[in-house]
mmCIF file of C-alpha atoms in Angstrom:
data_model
loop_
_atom_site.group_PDB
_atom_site.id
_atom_site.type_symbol
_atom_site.label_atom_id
_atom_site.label_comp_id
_atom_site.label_asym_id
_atom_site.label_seq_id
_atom_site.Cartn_x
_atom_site.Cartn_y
_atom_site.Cartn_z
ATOM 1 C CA UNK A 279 -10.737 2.075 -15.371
ATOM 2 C CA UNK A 280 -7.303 1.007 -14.483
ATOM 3 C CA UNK A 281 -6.903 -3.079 -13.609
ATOM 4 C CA UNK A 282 -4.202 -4.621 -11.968
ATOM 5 C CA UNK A 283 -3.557 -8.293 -11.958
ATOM 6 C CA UNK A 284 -0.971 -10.451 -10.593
ATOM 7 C CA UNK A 285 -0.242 -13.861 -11.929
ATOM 8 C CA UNK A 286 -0.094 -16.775 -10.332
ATOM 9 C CA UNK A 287 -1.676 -16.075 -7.206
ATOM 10 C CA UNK A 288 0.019 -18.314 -5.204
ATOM 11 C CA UNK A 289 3.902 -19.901 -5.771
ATOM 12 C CA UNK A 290 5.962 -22.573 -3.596
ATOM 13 C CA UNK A 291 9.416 -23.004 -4.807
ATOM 14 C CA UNK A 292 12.506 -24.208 -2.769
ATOM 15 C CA UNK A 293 15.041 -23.020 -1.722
ATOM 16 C CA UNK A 294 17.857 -20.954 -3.653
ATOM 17 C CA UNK A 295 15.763 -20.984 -7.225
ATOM 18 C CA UNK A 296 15.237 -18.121 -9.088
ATOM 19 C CA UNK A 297 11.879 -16.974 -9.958
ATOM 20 C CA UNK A 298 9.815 -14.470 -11.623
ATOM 21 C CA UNK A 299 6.445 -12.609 -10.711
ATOM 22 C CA UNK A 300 4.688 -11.126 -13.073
ATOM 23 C CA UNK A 301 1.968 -7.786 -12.872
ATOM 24 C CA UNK A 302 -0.278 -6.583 -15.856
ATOM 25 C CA UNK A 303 -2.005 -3.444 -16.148
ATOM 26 C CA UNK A 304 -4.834 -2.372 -18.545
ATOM 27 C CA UNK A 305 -4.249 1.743 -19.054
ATOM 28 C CA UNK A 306 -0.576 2.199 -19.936
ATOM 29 C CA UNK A 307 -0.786 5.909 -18.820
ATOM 30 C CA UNK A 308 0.568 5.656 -15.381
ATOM 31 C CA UNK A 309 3.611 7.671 -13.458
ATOM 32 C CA UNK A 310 5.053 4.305 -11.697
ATOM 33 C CA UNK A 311 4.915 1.219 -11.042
ATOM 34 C CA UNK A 312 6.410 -0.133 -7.614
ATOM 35 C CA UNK A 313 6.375 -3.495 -5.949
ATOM 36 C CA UNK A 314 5.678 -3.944 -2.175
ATOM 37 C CA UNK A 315 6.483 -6.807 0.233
ATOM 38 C CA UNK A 316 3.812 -7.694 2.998
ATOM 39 C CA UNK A 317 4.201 -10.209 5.441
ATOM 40 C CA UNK A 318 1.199 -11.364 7.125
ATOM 41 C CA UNK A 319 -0.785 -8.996 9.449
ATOM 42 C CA UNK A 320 1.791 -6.166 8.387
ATOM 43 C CA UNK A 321 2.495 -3.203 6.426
ATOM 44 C CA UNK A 322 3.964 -3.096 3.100
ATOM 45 C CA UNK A 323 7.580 -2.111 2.222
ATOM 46 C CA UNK A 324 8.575 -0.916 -0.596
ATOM 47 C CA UNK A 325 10.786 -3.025 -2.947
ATOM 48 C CA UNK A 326 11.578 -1.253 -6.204
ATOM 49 C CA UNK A 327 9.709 1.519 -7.594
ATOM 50 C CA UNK A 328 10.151 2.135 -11.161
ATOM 51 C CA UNK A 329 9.112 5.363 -13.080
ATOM 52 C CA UNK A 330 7.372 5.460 -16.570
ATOM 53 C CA UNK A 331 10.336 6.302 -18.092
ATOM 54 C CA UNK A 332 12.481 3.722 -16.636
ATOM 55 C CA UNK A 333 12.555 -0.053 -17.951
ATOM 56 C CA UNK A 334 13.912 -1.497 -14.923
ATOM 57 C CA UNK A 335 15.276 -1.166 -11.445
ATOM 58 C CA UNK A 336 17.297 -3.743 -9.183
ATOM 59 C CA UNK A 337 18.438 -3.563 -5.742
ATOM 60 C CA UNK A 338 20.465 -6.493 -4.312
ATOM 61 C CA UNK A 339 18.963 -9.926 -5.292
ATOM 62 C CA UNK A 340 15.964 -8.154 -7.103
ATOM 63 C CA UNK A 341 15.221 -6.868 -10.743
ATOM 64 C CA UNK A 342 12.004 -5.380 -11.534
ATOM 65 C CA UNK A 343 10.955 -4.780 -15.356
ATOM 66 C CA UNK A 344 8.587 -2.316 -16.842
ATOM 67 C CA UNK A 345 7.043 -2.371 -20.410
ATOM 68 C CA UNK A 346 4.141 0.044 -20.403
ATOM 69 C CA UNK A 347 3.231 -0.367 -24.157
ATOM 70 C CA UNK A 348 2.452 -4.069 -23.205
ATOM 71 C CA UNK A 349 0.930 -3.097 -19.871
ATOM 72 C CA UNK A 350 3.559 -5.833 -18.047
ATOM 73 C CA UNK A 351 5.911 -5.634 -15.086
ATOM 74 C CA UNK A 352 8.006 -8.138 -13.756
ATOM 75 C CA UNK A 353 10.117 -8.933 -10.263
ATOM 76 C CA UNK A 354 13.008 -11.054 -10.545
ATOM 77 C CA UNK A 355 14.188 -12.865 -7.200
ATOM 78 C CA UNK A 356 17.251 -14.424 -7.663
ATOM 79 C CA UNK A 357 18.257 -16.901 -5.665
ATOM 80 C CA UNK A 358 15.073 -16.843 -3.460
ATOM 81 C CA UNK A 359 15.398 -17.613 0.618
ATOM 82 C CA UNK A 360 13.016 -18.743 2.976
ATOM 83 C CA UNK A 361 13.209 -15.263 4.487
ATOM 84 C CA UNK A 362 11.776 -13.976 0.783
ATOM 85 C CA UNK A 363 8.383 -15.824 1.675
ATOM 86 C CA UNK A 364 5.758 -13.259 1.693
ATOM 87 C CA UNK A 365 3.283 -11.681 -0.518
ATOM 88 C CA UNK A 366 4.059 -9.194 -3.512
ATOM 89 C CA UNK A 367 2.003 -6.697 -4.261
ATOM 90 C CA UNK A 368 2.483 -4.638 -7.535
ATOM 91 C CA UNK A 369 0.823 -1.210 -7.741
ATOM 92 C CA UNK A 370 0.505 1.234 -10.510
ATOM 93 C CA UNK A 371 0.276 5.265 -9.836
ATOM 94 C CA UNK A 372 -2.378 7.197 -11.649
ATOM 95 C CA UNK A 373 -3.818 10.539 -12.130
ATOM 96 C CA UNK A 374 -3.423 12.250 -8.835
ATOM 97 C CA UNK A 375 -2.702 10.847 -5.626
ATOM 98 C CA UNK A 376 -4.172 7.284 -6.708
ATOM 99 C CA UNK A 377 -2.557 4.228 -6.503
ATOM 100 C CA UNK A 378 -3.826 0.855 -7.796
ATOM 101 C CA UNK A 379 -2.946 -2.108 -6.190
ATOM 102 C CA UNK A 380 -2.711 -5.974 -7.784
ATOM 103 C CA UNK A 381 -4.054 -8.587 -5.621
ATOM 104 C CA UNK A 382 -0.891 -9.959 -5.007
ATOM 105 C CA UNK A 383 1.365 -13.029 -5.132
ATOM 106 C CA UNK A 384 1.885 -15.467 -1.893
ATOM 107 C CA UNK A 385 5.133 -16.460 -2.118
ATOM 108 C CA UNK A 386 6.230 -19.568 -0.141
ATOM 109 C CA UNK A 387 10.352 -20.561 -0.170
ATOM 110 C CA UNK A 388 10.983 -24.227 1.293
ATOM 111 C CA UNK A 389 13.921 -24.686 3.068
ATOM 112 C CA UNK B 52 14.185 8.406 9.891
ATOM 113 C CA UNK B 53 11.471 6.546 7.260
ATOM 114 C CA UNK B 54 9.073 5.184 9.582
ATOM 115 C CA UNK B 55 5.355 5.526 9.820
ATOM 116 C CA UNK B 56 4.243 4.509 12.981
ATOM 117 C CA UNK B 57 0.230 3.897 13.444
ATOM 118 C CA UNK B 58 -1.487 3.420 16.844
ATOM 119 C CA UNK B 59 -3.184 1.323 18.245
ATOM 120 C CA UNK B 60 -1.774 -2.130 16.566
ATOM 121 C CA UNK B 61 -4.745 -3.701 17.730
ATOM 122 C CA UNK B 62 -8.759 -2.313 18.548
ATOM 123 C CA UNK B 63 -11.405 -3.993 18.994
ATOM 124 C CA UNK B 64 -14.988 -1.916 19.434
ATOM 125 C CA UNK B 65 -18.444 -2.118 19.582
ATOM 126 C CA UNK B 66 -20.949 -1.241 16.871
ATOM 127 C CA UNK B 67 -21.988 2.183 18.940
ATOM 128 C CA UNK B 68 -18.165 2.514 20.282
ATOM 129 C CA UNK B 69 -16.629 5.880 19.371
ATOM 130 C CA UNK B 70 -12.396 5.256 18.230
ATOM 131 C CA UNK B 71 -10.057 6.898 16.642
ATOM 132 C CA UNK B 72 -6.849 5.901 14.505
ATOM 133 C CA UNK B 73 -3.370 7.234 14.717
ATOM 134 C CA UNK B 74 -0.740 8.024 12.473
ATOM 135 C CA UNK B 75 2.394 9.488 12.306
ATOM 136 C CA UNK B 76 5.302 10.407 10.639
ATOM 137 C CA UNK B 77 8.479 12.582 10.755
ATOM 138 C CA UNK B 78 10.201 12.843 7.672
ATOM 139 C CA UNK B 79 8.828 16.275 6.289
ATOM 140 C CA UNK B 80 6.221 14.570 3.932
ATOM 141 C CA UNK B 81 3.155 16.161 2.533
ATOM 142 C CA UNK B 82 1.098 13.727 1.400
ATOM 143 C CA UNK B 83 -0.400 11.254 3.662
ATOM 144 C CA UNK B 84 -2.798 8.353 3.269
ATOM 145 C CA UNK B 85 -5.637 5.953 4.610
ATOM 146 C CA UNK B 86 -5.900 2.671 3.175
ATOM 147 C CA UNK B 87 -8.331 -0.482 4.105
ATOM 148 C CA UNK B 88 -6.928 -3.656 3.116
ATOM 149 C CA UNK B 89 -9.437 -7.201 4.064
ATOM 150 C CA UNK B 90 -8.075 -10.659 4.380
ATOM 151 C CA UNK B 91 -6.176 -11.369 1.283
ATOM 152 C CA UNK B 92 -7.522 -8.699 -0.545
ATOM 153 C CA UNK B 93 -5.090 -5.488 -2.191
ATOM 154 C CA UNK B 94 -4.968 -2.499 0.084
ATOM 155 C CA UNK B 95 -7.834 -0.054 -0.496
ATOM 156 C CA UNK B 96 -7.598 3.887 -1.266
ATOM 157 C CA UNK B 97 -10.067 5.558 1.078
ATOM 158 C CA UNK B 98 -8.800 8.890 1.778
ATOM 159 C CA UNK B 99 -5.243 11.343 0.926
ATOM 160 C CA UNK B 100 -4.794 14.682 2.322
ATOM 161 C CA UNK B 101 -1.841 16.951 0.883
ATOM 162 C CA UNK B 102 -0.498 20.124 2.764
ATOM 163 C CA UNK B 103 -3.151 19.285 5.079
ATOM 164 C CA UNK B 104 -6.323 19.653 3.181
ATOM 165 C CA UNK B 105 -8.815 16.844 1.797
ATOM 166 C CA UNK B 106 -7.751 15.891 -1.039
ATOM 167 C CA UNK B 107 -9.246 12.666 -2.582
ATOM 168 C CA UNK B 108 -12.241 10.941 -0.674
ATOM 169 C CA UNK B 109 -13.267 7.549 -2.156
ATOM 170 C CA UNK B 110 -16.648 7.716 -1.360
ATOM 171 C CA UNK B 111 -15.814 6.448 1.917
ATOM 172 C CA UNK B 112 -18.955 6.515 4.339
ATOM 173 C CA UNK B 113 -19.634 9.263 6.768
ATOM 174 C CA UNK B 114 -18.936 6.523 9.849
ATOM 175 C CA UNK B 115 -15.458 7.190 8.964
ATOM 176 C CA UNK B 116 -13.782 10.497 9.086
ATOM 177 C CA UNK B 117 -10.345 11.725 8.319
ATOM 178 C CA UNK B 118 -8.652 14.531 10.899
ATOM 179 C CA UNK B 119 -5.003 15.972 9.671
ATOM 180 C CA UNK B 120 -4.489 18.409 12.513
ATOM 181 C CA UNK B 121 -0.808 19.371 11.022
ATOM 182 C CA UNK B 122 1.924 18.278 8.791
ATOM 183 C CA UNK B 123 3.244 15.463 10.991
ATOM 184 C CA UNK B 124 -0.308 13.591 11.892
ATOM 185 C CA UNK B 125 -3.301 12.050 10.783
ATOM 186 C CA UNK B 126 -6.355 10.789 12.176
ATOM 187 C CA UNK B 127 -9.228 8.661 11.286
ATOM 188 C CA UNK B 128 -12.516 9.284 13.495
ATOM 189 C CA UNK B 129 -14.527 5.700 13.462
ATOM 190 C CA UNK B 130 -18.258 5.669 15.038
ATOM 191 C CA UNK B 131 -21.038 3.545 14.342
ATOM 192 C CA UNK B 132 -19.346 0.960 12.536
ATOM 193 C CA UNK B 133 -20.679 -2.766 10.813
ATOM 194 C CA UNK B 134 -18.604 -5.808 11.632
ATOM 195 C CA UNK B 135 -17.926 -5.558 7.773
ATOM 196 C CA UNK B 136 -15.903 -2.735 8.367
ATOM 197 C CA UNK B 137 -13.080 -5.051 10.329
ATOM 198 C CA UNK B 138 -9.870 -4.870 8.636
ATOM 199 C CA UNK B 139 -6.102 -3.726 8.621
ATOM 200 C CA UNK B 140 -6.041 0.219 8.610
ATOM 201 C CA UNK B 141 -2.954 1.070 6.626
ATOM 202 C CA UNK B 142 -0.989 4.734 7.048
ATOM 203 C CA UNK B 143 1.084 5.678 4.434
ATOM 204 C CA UNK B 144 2.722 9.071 3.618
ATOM 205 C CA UNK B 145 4.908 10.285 0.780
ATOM 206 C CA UNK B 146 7.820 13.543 0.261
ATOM 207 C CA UNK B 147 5.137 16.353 -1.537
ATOM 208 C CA UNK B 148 2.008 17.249 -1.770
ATOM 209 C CA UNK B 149 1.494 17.730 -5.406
ATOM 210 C CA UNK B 150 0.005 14.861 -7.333
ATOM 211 C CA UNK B 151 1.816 13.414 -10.490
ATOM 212 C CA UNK B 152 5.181 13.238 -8.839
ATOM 213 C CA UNK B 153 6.408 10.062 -10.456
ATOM 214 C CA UNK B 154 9.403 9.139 -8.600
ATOM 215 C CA UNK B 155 7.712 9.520 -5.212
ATOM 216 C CA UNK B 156 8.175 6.242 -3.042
ATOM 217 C CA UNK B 157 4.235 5.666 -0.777
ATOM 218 C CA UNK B 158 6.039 4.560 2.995
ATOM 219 C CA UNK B 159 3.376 2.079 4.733
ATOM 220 C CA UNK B 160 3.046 1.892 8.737
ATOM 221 C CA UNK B 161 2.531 -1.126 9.724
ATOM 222 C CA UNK B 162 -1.571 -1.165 10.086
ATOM 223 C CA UNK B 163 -4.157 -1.157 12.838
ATOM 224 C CA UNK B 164 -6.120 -4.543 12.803
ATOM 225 C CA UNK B 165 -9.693 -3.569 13.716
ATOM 226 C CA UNK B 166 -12.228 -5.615 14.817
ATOM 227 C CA UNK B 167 -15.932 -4.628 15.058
ATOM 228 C CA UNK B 168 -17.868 -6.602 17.089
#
């Protein structure tokens, strides 16, 4: 059974630092990965989605790896902003339709 | 146009209340989606229909039940429901209806907050 895990759980970091999120998996056969934003009470928005084939994906200030022998993805946010506070969810696509979501990390940028 | 737009934003209902859940989207996709997500908890498979069949059921109880009357909508029926059920109600859709596509982005509405009472 596919597992999903997000590490840490919660981060506070100020202003303008760089940081890294980080999303394990425990069955490396899966079609994507993609990271989602949610802000609280919300819906999620898509951030990167990166196929199995792929090792990484970036869009503006944000790099997302994937190493699916190791079972690991990461998000990059460079130069984070208090508008980047959030949680980050990281969810794997299996057989099918089925998507398996981490747990997520609350991210909290001080000004 | 990549929006999924869910109505209402807000219910709440009574245990032997009859409601139903709306969700929409026009951008031609195939696949759509009914996720529960609780309080600081991952969002929740429960149900995906593709070209407007059933597709994949999660063993979701019979209190709940999904309605995709064409390619555009999506419904889900709620009667008879436990406070435990109260939660965000998440849409989501993506471009076709065959599984394994593995470039496919899922697009997220932005959730109906129910409240059972």
């Amino acid at each position: 059974k596919q597992e999903v895990t997000q590490i840490p759980a919660a981060l506070s970091v100020p202003e303008g630092e760089n940081l890294v999120l980080n999303c394990s998996f425990t069955d490396s056969a899966i079609y994507n990965l993609q990271w989602f934003r949610q802000d609280p009470g919300k819906g999620l928005t898509s951030l990167l989605l990166i196929q199995s084939s792929q090792r990484e994906q970036t869009s503006g200030r944000l790099n997302a790896s994937l190493d699916k022998s190791s079972g690991r993805s990461t998000l990059y946010i460079a130069a984070s902003q208090p508008g980047d506070s959030a949680t980050y969810l990281c969810a794997v696509k299996t057989g099918g339709f089925k998507t398996i979501f981490g747990a997520g990390t609350r991210l909290f940028v001080k000004a | 146009d990549t929006e999924v737009t869910q109505t209402p934003k807000h219910l709440v209902m009574g245990m032997t209340n009859k409601k139903s859940l709306k969700c929409e989207q026009h951008m031609g996709h195939r696949a759509m989606y009914w996720y529960k997500q609780k309080a600081k908890k991952p969002p929740e498979l429960m149900f995906v229909y593709s070209y407007e069949k059933l597709s994949i059921n999660e063993s979701v109880p019979s209190r709940f039940s999904p309605e995709c009357p064409n390619s555009s909508l999506l419904n889900l029926h709620l009667h008879a429901l436990q406070p435990e059920d109260s939660a965000l109600y998440l849409c989501a859709s993506s471009q076709t209806g065959t599984s394994g596509r593995s470039q496919e982005t899922q697009y997220f509405g932005p959730g109906t907050r129910l409240l059972v009472l």
